[in-house]
Structures are given as C-alpha cells and as structure tokens.
Amino acid sequence: MTGMPSCSALPSPLGFDPRAWQLWGKADPARAVGGGPDWHPLLCHVLDVVACAERLLLHVRPDRLDAMAASVALPREAALPWILFFVALHDLGKATPPFQIKVPGRVNALRALGLDFPERDEPHGSLSAVLTTRALTEHGVPPRLARWVARSVGAHHGEFASLGKLGHLEQQKGILLPVYAGKEPLWDLLRTHLVQALAGACGVSSSMPRPALPPAIAMRHAFVADLAGLTTVADWLGSNAEVFKYVEPPASPADYLALARARAVQALDDAGWRRPPQPPIRTFRELFGNDPWPLHEAVETIIPALRGPSLVVIEAPMGEGKTEAALTIFDALAARGGTGLYFALPTQATSNQIFGRVERFIRAAFPGETHGLHLVHGDAGLSERYDGLKERAFTMRSINGVARGKDGPVADAWFARSKRALLAPLAVGTVDQALLGVLGVRHGFLRLHGLAGKVVVVDEVHAYDTYTSELLDRLLSWLGALGATVVLLSATLPAARRDALVRAFGAAPAAPATYPRITVATEGASFSTSFPARRAPIPVSLIWQSASAVPERLVEALTGGGCAVWIVNTVRRAQQTYLALRALRDRRLLPPDLDLGLLHARFPFDTRAARERAAEESFGPGEAKRPRAALLVGTQVLEQSLDLDFDLMITELAPIDLVLQRAGRLHRHARKNQRPPAVQRPALWIVRPEGDERPEGPAFGASALIYAESILLRSWLSLRNTTEIVLPSDIEPLIESVYGGTAPVASPELATRLTQLDRDSKEREHDEGNQARAIELAAPDADDPFDGLARVVEDEDPSLHRSLRAKTRLGEPSIDVVPVLDRGGRVVLAGAPDVEIDLETREPLPRRSVVAAARQAVGITHRGVVAALLYERVPPSFEASGHLRFHRVLRLDDAGRAMVAGILLTLDPELGLVVGSLDTPDDSAP
C-alpha cells in the first residue's frame, strides 16, 4: 500500500498497556455458542473499520481519497494515514463508562482493573466527538480542523453533535466531564494507549506533515460530510460479525491489522462493492452503435470543458435524445476516472422506465463486466426487473468489474436499503432520494457522500414547485462542493429558472444561446451553445373544443382509424370522462371497435403497471400491437413516464410547459405504417374552460387545486387566439410569455384578476421557499451548516406532524391502503383473493404475502379520507414489514365498497379506486 508502512513495520507503541484490550467494542451473547468469545475488543473493532476504510479508498473510491487529500492540503500518500486515523477515532467514545457499562458481563472484569462507572448515560458518538478533538490536537492537528473532524466521525450513527451539546459534555475544550469520562485516571490512560496504538497502525508519526484546515469554507464542509459518510460506511462494513469474527485479545495491533485487512477484502466483496466503470475514451457512435443526432454532437463538443465539478443544462424538445446525451457525458467522465451515476426522475413511474433503459445501456456499453445497478424509490422492491438483478447478484462476486460466470448489471442486497442505495456506483431513482441529502434526516450526509464525484442527472427539471426547487438548488450547491457533475434535462425550462440553477451551482449565468441549447457552468463561469433540432419543425394544429363537442368530433376524426389520447388534470375527471365515452361507444355513437382505455395513479400498483405496459405496447414506437382505432383517457402520468406516440390529442388546459410536454406525444415517432388520413397532420384539441367568454376570463375548477391559477390564466392568454404551434421553434416564446410575464392581457377585468392572482402566487411561493429553507441543510459556505440540524425520527411516516417529517414535496397528505375482503373470518387481498393475510400476527409475513399486499396498494390523497385513515391502527403484521409499515387496511364489502369518514370508496376493476360518487360534479377533490 503506497505511503503506509507494512504490517511488519508497525511496532506496538512503547509501553502499550495490555489492559486496553479489555475494553469491548462489539458484544453478542449468541457468539459464545460453540466456545467462541461473546465480545470483540474495541481496538480490534476499530481496526476492522480502518481496514474497510482503507480498502474503500484505495480500491473502490480512490476519487474520495484524492478529494479529501486536496481538502487538507496533503498529497494522497501523506493524507491516507491521517484520514484512516480520523476514521479510527470514530468509536473513541466507547472507551468510556456510559458505553462499557452496557454489557453487564464485562463490568466486573473492568472494575477489577480499577475502572469506575459513574451512572450517567450519553451516546458514544457525541463522546467520541469530544475525545477525538483532544486526541487530534495532541497529534498536531490544528484545533479548528480537529473539532470539525471530531464532529464528522462522531456523526456515524446519523447526526452531528451540536456545539451546544459538545459544550455541555466538556469540562473545558476537548476534555470530557468526569461523569462521562470516568473519575479514575486509568480511563484516560487506556484511551491514550488506544489512540497511540491507532496512530501507529494507521501510519501517523511525528515526522509526517500535518493536515491543514481547508481554506475555502465550502470545501471544509464538503470534507466534513464526505468523511462522515466514509466513516459510516466503513463502520457498517466493519461491524459484520460474520466476516469480522470476534477474537480474543491478540498479541499486538499490528498482528490484528493484518487479519483485519484480509477480512476487509471479503467484507467488501460480499457486500458487492465494485469499482465504478472505467471505459476507454469513445465516441457516441462507438458507445451506442448509431449516428449521433445534433444534440449528441453538441454534447461531444462541450465534454472537454467539463473539468472538475460542472453543471450541464440541456434544453431540447421532446424526443431529441436527452437521455442518451446524459449517458454520453457519464461515459466520458467515467473514462477519466469518474465514480458513477445517479439518474434522478420526478416520479416512480419515470424512474422505472429509465431504470430499464439504463440497465440495457450498461449491459451493452460494458460487455463482459459486472457492475452494481440499483433502483431507488419507496416501491423499488416491487419492481420485477430490479428483483431480477438482485437474483443475479447472488451468484456473482467481484470487486474489480470482472465477471464470474455471467456479466451485466446486478443489484447486491447490501445496497438495497434506502440509506445505502445511493452508495452504489450506478443507480436510478426519484429526485426525492437525492434531496433527502440536504434535509434533516438521519444519515443525510451519507447520501451526499454517495453522490460525491458522480454524474448526477436530474430529468424533467422544470417539473418542480417552488418548495422542491429550493431544495434542488441547495442540493446543487452541495454537489458542486463535493465534486459532482450535474446534468439537468428539460424541454420547457423558463429562463429565470435556468439562471437560478446556474447560480445555485456557484456560477454567473451566461447570455443564452438560441433554443435548443446547452448551458455549461464550471469554475464559477458559464457559457451557452446552441444546436439544431434533429427534426424539421412540426406544425401542430391547435383547436379549442367544448367538452360536449369532443365526442362528436372524435367520431369524425377516428372513422378511418387512429390512436387518440385525452389527458385531464384529475383522477375524478378521468374516471368521469372514461364512463361517458364508454356509454357513447355502447350506444354506438363512437365506433364499436374503438379500443377504449383508462390510466391514472389511483389503480393498485400491479394494475397500473400492467396498464402502463399495455399502453407502451399499443402506442409506443412499434407497429405490431398498435390498434386500428383507440382512445386512451389519462392524467398527468401520460406527460412524462411513458414513451407514447398518438395521432390525435385532447387535453384540458394546464400550465403551458405541461401542455407542450403533452403535445410532445403527438406524432412522436416516424411510423412505417402511414397514419390514417384524418389524423395525418398532428392536432391538439384543448377543452375550453368554463366561462372563457367572461371579461375576467375562465374558471378552472379542480385544475386550480393542482396548478397555480395565475399560471393557468397566463397559459390561457398565450394560447387562446393561437391556431397553430410549431415545435420546437414556438416552445421558448410560449414558455417565456407565461413565465416571463409577456402574455397579452385583453381587458381591465383580466388585468385586475391577474394582478391579484400574481400577488397570491408570489406570497405562496415565498411561503413555500421559507418552508424549504426551514428544514434544509444550510449551504456549504455557511458558518456551520451541521449545527442544530433537526433530526427527523421517521421521514416516511404519514402520521407524523408535517414539522417532524422530511418532506421533499409539498401538497396534500397521502396514504397507501391495501384493499382486503373478509371471507368468513379469513382476510384476503381484494385484488388477489388467493393470498390470505394474517393482520394480527406480530411475526413477519412471508415475503410472498408482503409483496402481494404491496402490489395491491392504492394511494389516496383525499384530505378527509386520509385524516380518518391515519387514526386507524397499522396492523401488527404490517408494522413488521419494511414495505407495509405505514400502510393501512381498506376493508371492502363484496361489491368492492367501503365507507370512510362518510365518504364512499369503491374499488372498481375498470375505473380504479373511486372516491365519492362520479354522478355528481365535485371540483373540491382531484
């Protein structure tokens, strides 16, 4: 190992007191079965962790070693011993009475040595933070750096000790109060011997150069978060008692370190720690086997400018190949030694879709290699594709990317937990998982450590409200400080938002090139470059239709066949529209062979997944299963999550960017079979909102509960006199007319209404921004972003008050329910009646039952229903399951109905979950 003495060259410290071996670090009475020890010496455990950290830094994440070395102004060879020494001190707080008293069987033996046990409890992480400060300053580390390092390594159980907490524990700077440190001088003597032994084992000597406090504040705090993450990961790996078996006190620390290093190789191998891909430098054509489109050619020209942490904002129309562009950037930076990829999407559905594309990409781009790939969101465990990668991992063990028996992506179980998933070299998931890194959640810094140095792609970056956008801005500032390259993708990004994202990354916005464009920010500056769209401009006819006239016009449009879609803004409206169309088809007022479908988010998980697959088969780029005549009714799930191509589109009015996103599903693919005559020209029908003839403009009904009414009104003003939009040339002008405030206002009444709506919107945005700032991690250049950071008990539990939850989105509260039926005292799943569920057992349910129940779950957002269900207890068997622990049960009668808080809920196989009656209009519930 470069820069570190060999094991044989590590003598024990002069006069090492063997009594120090008697302090325990891990204990488990079950380990005594078979005659083995039931406790593991503290010094041995810490060396286990050191060995894991060393293995991670040298063989898996050398980029983190380089980054940390730069932060403390040392070359990597000189920095490594210090970083390992920092990690080694993470459990120094275990060498105290409050910890050592936790195993009664050890107390008598330690008392016999002359140690006392004052009755005062305190977590050992905060005790470590105090003791480590003193230990490091005694070894020549600058006091301010010593305090930062001590707080960092002491946070390995999930939270940083506040300065107030440390002041409470200290007698004076760096000296622990006797009630925590022990009154007998022997405690301090043994800790001194432990520190000396660890310094020697890590290669720290008096002749070595000392680390320096990072000069830039953001660099300092990035180092602190990074080191906390490294320490936590190494501690988790080093605590695997199946690999690091308990031992009797060994002859010397050096002897044991040799054993720990060998075990660390196995521990990382068993967990599936693989070095990220390191491809050769290659072109787009070599990578994908196809000629590049203009966007991809433009990306290849800007890649040389990506030196160090960079931000790349790609603004391009739908269907331009933005996903491939992002993967091209990842591959190029991986060839330079990059450390991995996280592809972040706005929804679980989009995550699932991109996960499949990334899996295929990894398999094709790295033949003969094995790489870890994970799906990261709350329902990832329900993905059959992800399950398949987990199964493959059982038969594959590799740490250097060389396959054994098979190749391709795998998903090792160690990374499958939510806190660990972002540590995997390659992952796809929701943006929320990354945003948790800047919220007050336990181990939030671990997510930042996992993303450090990677390529982080955020798709559909326009799709977030003010609250989530504030969190995203804060995440960008941390990712820049941690050396990541961030790629943001959007077709419809307002100019003001683009500039805000560039500033959040720490650069001054550049004058924008013409759309479509790429904006690059690096080293505090930015530039913008344009490229041509790959397709000729597409004129789309824009026709305003009354809702009542749409069916008759559909008959005309689809007589000769064609595939149409009708997108509405609420689930309730989708269900009502589908029922009305079905009745018309049954009366033969619509073609009797019309394939009528419905897709929204209130179907059970399995049903929605099946309907999504069917939609992609019918309306995707292929021809084999495309129906002659079809009409799909759906909600916003059709905007982003699926690769669909329609001949005709009907939509309710929505914000202009979403209208354009929807229009991007019109004539999306070149088709081998000619489109039917009546729909050969793309047409977008917009349903007229009620009252659009009024001087003050239309009412927007339930749509105003979902979207800002001011944006709806501005979108209406921008489109109301338009008969044609040209894609992509009209995208930017339309976006700026709404979000830049240039839409024409036709009457004083409209102007008055719009002024008031804008005022309301600004107040709401200000409030949302304040809510986000109240719970987010401070910026990396703040004085102390970690001090007083709120600790959240559970970031997923819907029953906790909003102020106690880590929320990455605002909006109405929601809850997941599992619909069940009572069959003579037996409880079965409503959607899978062959699966019986024992709700009252406190034993974990069989995995088959858990997965079946989770796949039948339905999300509900109706405020009254959610409030009532939160008072329902979680069944004991659900509490024992990670998938189901916050779900409630919805008990249905034989007709699929239940009454909750006076509201009728009906699970209909065709309509999904219906809230209330669809016979009466109700704009208060989406």
Coordinates of C-alpha atoms in Angstrom, one line a residue, residues 314-713:
I314 CA -29.7 20.6 -21.7
E315 CA -32.8 22.3 -23.1
A316 CA -34.2 20.4 -26.0
P317 CA -37.5 19.4 -27.4
M318 CA -39.2 16.1 -26.6
G319 CA -37.7 13.2 -28.5
E320 CA -34.3 14.8 -29.1
G321 CA -32.3 12.1 -27.2
K322 CA -31.6 13.9 -23.9
T323 CA -31.3 10.6 -22.0
E324 CA -28.6 9.4 -24.4
A325 CA -26.9 12.8 -24.1
A326 CA -26.7 12.4 -20.4
L327 CA -25.3 8.9 -20.6
T328 CA -22.7 10.1 -23.1
I329 CA -21.5 12.6 -20.5
F330 CA -21.4 9.9 -17.9
D331 CA -19.4 7.6 -20.1
A332 CA -16.9 10.3 -21.0
L333 CA -16.3 11.3 -17.4
A334 CA -16.1 7.6 -16.3
A335 CA -13.2 7.3 -18.8
R336 CA -11.5 10.0 -16.9
G337 CA -11.9 8.2 -13.6
G338 CA -15.4 9.3 -12.7
T339 CA -17.1 7.5 -9.9
G340 CA -20.6 6.6 -11.0
L341 CA -24.1 7.7 -12.0
Y342 CA -27.3 8.6 -10.3
F343 CA -30.2 9.3 -12.7
A344 CA -32.9 11.2 -10.8
L345 CA -36.5 11.3 -12.1
P346 CA -39.6 13.1 -10.9
T347 CA -41.8 10.0 -10.3
Q348 CA -41.5 6.3 -9.6
A349 CA -43.0 5.6 -13.0
T350 CA -40.4 7.6 -14.8
S351 CA -37.7 6.0 -12.6
N352 CA -38.9 2.5 -13.5
Q353 CA -38.8 3.4 -17.2
I354 CA -35.4 4.9 -17.2
F355 CA -34.1 2.1 -15.0
G356 CA -34.8 -0.3 -17.8
R357 CA -33.1 1.9 -20.3
V358 CA -30.0 2.3 -18.1
E359 CA -29.8 -1.4 -17.5
R360 CA -29.8 -2.1 -21.2
F361 CA -27.2 0.7 -21.7
I362 CA -24.9 -0.8 -19.0
R363 CA -25.2 -4.2 -20.4
A364 CA -24.3 -3.1 -24.0
A365 CA -21.7 -0.4 -23.0
F366 CA -19.7 -2.6 -20.7
P367 CA -19.8 -6.2 -22.1
G368 CA -18.0 -8.8 -20.1
E369 CA -18.2 -6.6 -16.9
T370 CA -20.2 -6.8 -13.8
H371 CA -21.5 -3.5 -12.3
G372 CA -23.9 -2.8 -9.5
L373 CA -27.1 -1.0 -10.6
H374 CA -29.9 -0.1 -8.2
L375 CA -33.4 1.2 -8.4
V376 CA -34.0 3.8 -5.6
H377 CA -37.5 4.7 -4.5
G378 CA -40.1 3.6 -2.0
D379 CA -41.6 0.9 -4.2
A380 CA -38.3 -0.3 -5.7
G381 CA -38.8 -3.7 -4.0
L382 CA -41.9 -4.2 -6.1
S383 CA -40.0 -4.0 -9.5
E384 CA -39.7 -7.3 -11.2
R385 CA -36.8 -6.0 -13.2
Y386 CA -35.0 -4.9 -10.0
D387 CA -35.7 -8.3 -8.4
G388 CA -34.1 -10.0 -11.4
L389 CA -30.9 -8.0 -10.8
K390 CA -31.0 -9.0 -7.1
E391 CA -31.3 -12.7 -8.0
R392 CA -28.3 -12.4 -10.4
A393 CA -26.2 -10.8 -7.6
F394 CA -26.4 -14.0 -5.5
T395 CA -24.2 -15.9 -8.0
M396 CA -21.7 -13.1 -8.7
R397 CA -18.9 -11.9 -6.5
S398 CA -16.5 -9.4 -8.0
I399 CA -14.7 -6.2 -6.8
N400 CA -12.8 -5.2 -9.9
G401 CA -15.5 -5.3 -12.5
V402 CA -14.5 -8.8 -13.9
A403 CA -17.5 -11.1 -14.2
R404 CA -17.5 -14.6 -12.7
G405 CA -19.8 -16.8 -14.7
K406 CA -22.0 -14.1 -16.1
D407 CA -21.8 -10.4 -16.9
G408 CA -24.1 -7.4 -16.8
P409 CA -25.7 -5.3 -14.1
V410 CA -26.5 -6.8 -10.7
A411 CA -28.1 -5.5 -7.5
D412 CA -26.3 -6.7 -4.4
A413 CA -28.6 -6.9 -1.4
W414 CA -26.3 -4.8 0.8
F415 CA -27.2 -1.7 -1.2
A416 CA -30.9 -2.4 -1.4
R417 CA -31.7 -0.4 1.8
S418 CA -32.8 3.2 1.2
K419 CA -29.9 4.8 3.1
R420 CA -27.3 2.7 1.2
A421 CA -28.7 2.7 -2.3
L422 CA -27.0 6.0 -3.4
L423 CA -23.7 4.5 -2.4
A424 CA -24.0 2.1 -5.3
P425 CA -21.9 3.1 -8.3
L426 CA -24.9 3.2 -10.6
A427 CA -28.4 3.9 -9.6
V428 CA -31.7 5.2 -11.0
G429 CA -34.5 6.6 -8.8
T430 CA -36.5 9.6 -7.8
V431 CA -35.1 13.0 -7.2
D432 CA -36.5 12.8 -3.7
Q433 CA -33.9 10.3 -2.7
A434 CA -31.1 12.7 -3.5
L435 CA -33.0 15.7 -1.9
L436 CA -33.0 13.8 1.4
G437 CA -29.3 14.5 1.5
V438 CA -30.0 18.2 2.2
L439 CA -32.8 17.6 4.7
G440 CA -32.6 17.0 8.4
V441 CA -32.8 13.2 8.3
R442 CA -30.6 10.7 10.0
H443 CA -27.6 9.9 7.8
G444 CA -28.5 12.6 5.3
F445 CA -24.7 13.2 4.9
L446 CA -24.4 9.5 3.7
R447 CA -26.5 10.4 0.6
L448 CA -24.2 13.3 -0.1
H449 CA -21.2 11.1 0.3
G450 CA -22.8 8.6 -2.1
L451 CA -23.3 11.3 -4.7
A452 CA -19.9 12.9 -4.3
G453 CA -17.9 12.9 -7.5
K454 CA -20.6 11.2 -9.6
V455 CA -22.6 12.3 -12.6
V456 CA -26.0 13.2 -11.2
V457 CA -28.7 13.5 -13.9
V458 CA -32.0 15.3 -13.0
D459 CA -34.6 14.8 -15.6
E460 CA -37.7 17.0 -16.2
V461 CA -36.1 19.7 -14.1
H462 CA -38.9 22.1 -14.9
A463 CA -41.5 19.9 -13.1
Y464 CA -40.9 21.0 -9.5
D465 CA -42.7 23.7 -7.5
T466 CA -41.0 26.5 -5.5
Y467 CA -40.6 24.3 -2.4
T468 CA -38.9 21.4 -4.2
S469 CA -37.0 23.8 -6.4
E470 CA -35.5 25.4 -3.4
L471 CA -34.3 22.0 -2.1
L472 CA -32.9 21.2 -5.5
D473 CA -31.0 24.5 -5.6
R474 CA -29.5 23.6 -2.2
L475 CA -28.6 20.1 -3.4
L476 CA -26.8 21.6 -6.4
S477 CA -24.6 23.8 -4.1
W478 CA -23.6 20.7 -2.1
L479 CA -23.0 18.6 -5.2
G480 CA -20.7 21.2 -6.6
A481 CA -18.7 21.4 -3.4
L482 CA -18.5 17.6 -3.4
G483 CA -17.0 17.4 -7.0
A484 CA -20.1 16.1 -8.8
T485 CA -21.1 16.9 -12.4
V486 CA -24.8 17.6 -12.6
V487 CA -26.7 17.2 -15.8
L488 CA -30.2 18.8 -15.9
L489 CA -32.6 17.9 -18.6
S490 CA -35.7 19.8 -19.7
A491 CA -37.7 20.6 -22.8
T492 CA -39.6 23.6 -21.3
L493 CA -37.3 25.4 -18.8
P494 CA -38.1 29.1 -18.1
A495 CA -35.1 31.4 -18.5
A496 CA -35.4 32.7 -14.9
R497 CA -35.3 29.1 -13.5
R498 CA -32.3 28.2 -15.7
D499 CA -30.4 31.2 -14.3
A500 CA -31.3 30.3 -10.8
L501 CA -30.0 26.8 -11.2
V502 CA -26.7 28.1 -12.6
R503 CA -26.4 30.5 -9.6
A504 CA -27.2 27.7 -7.2
F505 CA -24.2 25.8 -8.6
G506 CA -22.0 28.8 -7.9
A507 CA -21.6 30.3 -11.3
A508 CA -22.7 33.5 -13.0
P509 CA -25.4 32.9 -15.7
A510 CA -24.3 33.4 -19.3
A511 CA -26.2 35.0 -22.1
P512 CA -28.4 32.2 -23.5
A513 CA -27.8 30.8 -27.0
T514 CA -30.9 30.2 -29.1
Y515 CA -33.1 27.2 -28.2
P516 CA -32.4 24.3 -28.3
R517 CA -29.2 24.8 -26.3
I518 CA -26.7 23.5 -23.7
T519 CA -25.6 25.7 -20.8
V520 CA -22.4 24.7 -19.0
A521 CA -21.2 26.1 -15.7
T522 CA -17.8 25.3 -14.4
E523 CA -15.1 27.0 -12.3
G524 CA -17.5 29.8 -11.4
A525 CA -18.3 30.8 -15.0
S526 CA -20.8 29.6 -17.6
F527 CA -21.3 29.6 -21.3
S528 CA -24.2 28.6 -23.7
T529 CA -24.2 26.9 -27.1
S530 CA -26.9 26.2 -29.5
F531 CA -27.6 23.2 -31.8
P532 CA -30.2 22.4 -34.4
A533 CA -33.2 20.2 -33.6
R534 CA -32.9 16.8 -35.3
R535 CA -36.3 17.0 -37.0
A536 CA -37.8 19.6 -39.2
P537 CA -40.3 22.0 -37.5
I538 CA -43.6 20.2 -36.8
P539 CA -46.7 22.4 -37.1
V540 CA -49.4 21.3 -34.7
S541 CA -53.0 22.5 -35.3
L542 CA -54.4 23.9 -32.0
I543 CA -58.2 23.7 -31.8
W544 CA -60.3 24.8 -28.9
Q545 CA -63.2 22.5 -28.3
S546 CA -66.1 22.4 -25.8
A547 CA -66.2 19.3 -23.8
S548 CA -69.6 18.4 -25.1
A549 CA -68.5 18.6 -28.7
V550 CA -65.4 16.4 -28.4
P551 CA -67.2 13.0 -28.7
E552 CA -68.9 14.0 -32.0
R553 CA -65.6 15.4 -33.4
L554 CA -63.8 12.2 -32.3
V555 CA -66.3 10.2 -34.4
E556 CA -65.3 12.2 -37.4
A557 CA -61.6 12.1 -36.6
L558 CA -61.3 8.4 -35.9
T559 CA -63.7 7.0 -38.5
G560 CA -60.8 5.8 -40.6
G561 CA -58.9 4.7 -37.6
G562 CA -56.2 6.3 -35.4
C563 CA -54.9 6.4 -31.9
A564 CA -56.0 9.3 -29.7
V565 CA -55.4 10.3 -26.1
W566 CA -57.5 12.5 -23.8
I567 CA -55.5 14.0 -20.9
V568 CA -57.3 15.5 -18.0
N569 CA -56.0 17.0 -14.8
T570 CA -57.6 14.9 -12.1
V571 CA -58.3 11.3 -11.5
R572 CA -62.0 12.0 -10.9
R573 CA -62.3 13.8 -14.3
A574 CA -60.5 10.9 -16.0
Q575 CA -63.0 8.4 -14.5
Q576 CA -66.0 10.5 -15.4
T577 CA -64.7 11.1 -19.0
Y578 CA -64.0 7.4 -19.5
L579 CA -67.5 6.4 -18.3
A580 CA -69.1 9.0 -20.6
L581 CA -67.1 7.7 -23.6
R582 CA -67.8 4.1 -22.7
A583 CA -71.6 4.9 -22.7
L584 CA -71.3 6.6 -26.1
R585 CA -69.5 3.6 -27.5
D586 CA -72.1 1.2 -26.1
R587 CA -74.8 3.3 -27.8
R588 CA -72.6 3.1 -31.0
L589 CA -72.2 6.8 -31.1
L590 CA -68.5 6.0 -31.1
P591 CA -67.0 3.3 -33.3
P592 CA -67.9 0.0 -31.7
D593 CA -64.4 -1.4 -32.3
L594 CA -62.8 1.6 -30.6
D595 CA -60.2 0.3 -28.1
L596 CA -61.0 2.5 -25.0
G597 CA -58.5 2.6 -22.1
L598 CA -58.0 4.4 -18.8
L599 CA -54.7 5.2 -17.0
H600 CA -54.2 7.1 -13.8
A601 CA -52.4 6.9 -10.5
R602 CA -55.3 5.5 -8.4
F603 CA -55.1 2.0 -9.7
P604 CA -53.5 -0.7 -7.5
F605 CA -49.8 -0.9 -8.2
D606 CA -49.9 -4.1 -10.2
T607 CA -52.9 -2.9 -12.2
R608 CA -51.3 0.4 -13.1
A609 CA -48.0 -1.3 -14.1
A610 CA -49.9 -3.7 -16.4
R611 CA -51.9 -0.8 -17.9
E612 CA -48.6 1.1 -18.5
R613 CA -47.1 -1.9 -20.2
A614 CA -50.2 -2.3 -22.4
A615 CA -50.1 1.4 -23.3
E616 CA -46.4 1.2 -24.3
E617 CA -47.1 -1.8 -26.4
S618 CA -50.1 -0.2 -28.1
F619 CA -48.9 3.4 -28.5
G620 CA -45.1 3.1 -28.4
P621 CA -42.7 3.2 -31.3
G622 CA -43.6 -0.3 -32.5
E623 CA -46.2 -1.3 -35.0
A624 CA -47.1 -4.9 -34.3
K625 CA -49.6 -4.2 -31.5
R626 CA -50.8 -0.7 -32.5
P627 CA -54.6 -0.8 -32.6
R628 CA -56.6 0.3 -35.6
A629 CA -58.7 2.7 -33.6
A630 CA -58.1 3.6 -29.9
L631 CA -58.7 6.3 -27.3
L632 CA -56.7 6.4 -24.1
V633 CA -58.0 8.6 -21.3
G634 CA -55.5 9.5 -18.6
T635 CA -54.0 12.0 -16.3
Q636 CA -50.5 13.6 -15.8
V637 CA -49.0 10.1 -15.7
L638 CA -49.0 10.3 -19.5
E639 CA -46.9 13.5 -19.6
Q640 CA -43.5 12.1 -18.6
S641 CA -43.5 8.5 -17.7
L642 CA -44.1 6.6 -20.9
D643 CA -42.7 6.7 -24.5
L644 CA -46.1 7.1 -26.3
D645 CA -47.0 8.3 -29.7
F646 CA -50.5 9.4 -30.6
D647 CA -52.2 10.6 -33.8
L648 CA -54.5 13.0 -32.1
M649 CA -54.5 14.6 -28.6
I650 CA -57.3 16.2 -26.5
T651 CA -56.2 17.9 -23.3
E652 CA -57.6 20.0 -20.5
L653 CA -55.8 23.4 -20.1
A654 CA -52.7 23.1 -18.0
P655 CA -49.6 25.3 -17.4
I656 CA -48.0 26.0 -20.8
D657 CA -44.9 23.8 -20.2
L658 CA -47.1 20.8 -19.4
V659 CA -49.3 21.5 -22.5
L660 CA -46.2 21.4 -24.6
Q661 CA -44.9 18.3 -22.8
R662 CA -48.3 16.6 -23.7
A663 CA -48.0 17.8 -27.3
G664 CA -44.6 16.1 -27.4
R665 CA -46.6 12.8 -27.5
L666 CA -48.1 13.8 -30.8
H667 CA -46.5 12.2 -33.9
R668 CA -43.5 11.4 -31.7
H669 CA -42.1 8.6 -33.9
A670 CA -41.7 8.1 -37.6
R671 CA -44.1 5.3 -38.4
K672 CA -43.6 2.6 -41.0
N673 CA -47.4 2.4 -41.5
Q674 CA -49.0 5.6 -42.6
R675 CA -51.2 7.3 -40.2
P676 CA -55.0 7.3 -41.1
P677 CA -56.0 10.2 -43.4
A678 CA -57.9 12.3 -40.9
V679 CA -55.0 12.4 -38.4
Q680 CA -52.0 12.6 -40.7
R681 CA -51.5 16.2 -39.5
P682 CA -50.8 16.5 -35.8
A683 CA -53.6 18.2 -34.0
L684 CA -54.0 19.3 -30.3
W685 CA -57.5 19.9 -29.1
I686 CA -57.8 21.9 -25.9
V687 CA -61.0 21.7 -24.0
R688 CA -62.4 25.1 -23.4
P689 CA -62.5 26.0 -19.6
E690 CA -65.9 27.2 -18.4
G691 CA -66.6 30.9 -18.7
D692 CA -63.9 31.6 -21.2
E693 CA -66.1 34.3 -22.7
R694 CA -66.3 36.3 -19.5
P695 CA -64.4 39.7 -19.3
E696 CA -62.4 38.4 -16.3
G697 CA -61.5 35.1 -18.0
P698 CA -62.5 31.5 -17.4
A699 CA -62.8 29.5 -14.2
F700 CA -60.5 26.5 -13.9
G701 CA -62.4 24.3 -11.5
A702 CA -60.4 21.4 -9.9
S703 CA -57.4 22.3 -12.1
A704 CA -56.8 25.3 -9.9
L705 CA -56.4 23.0 -6.9
I706 CA -53.4 21.4 -8.7
Y707 CA -51.8 24.2 -10.6
A708 CA -51.2 27.9 -9.8
E709 CA -54.3 29.7 -11.1
S710 CA -52.1 32.6 -12.3
I711 CA -50.1 30.3 -14.5
L712 CA -53.3 28.7 -15.8
L713 CA -54.7 32.1 -16.7

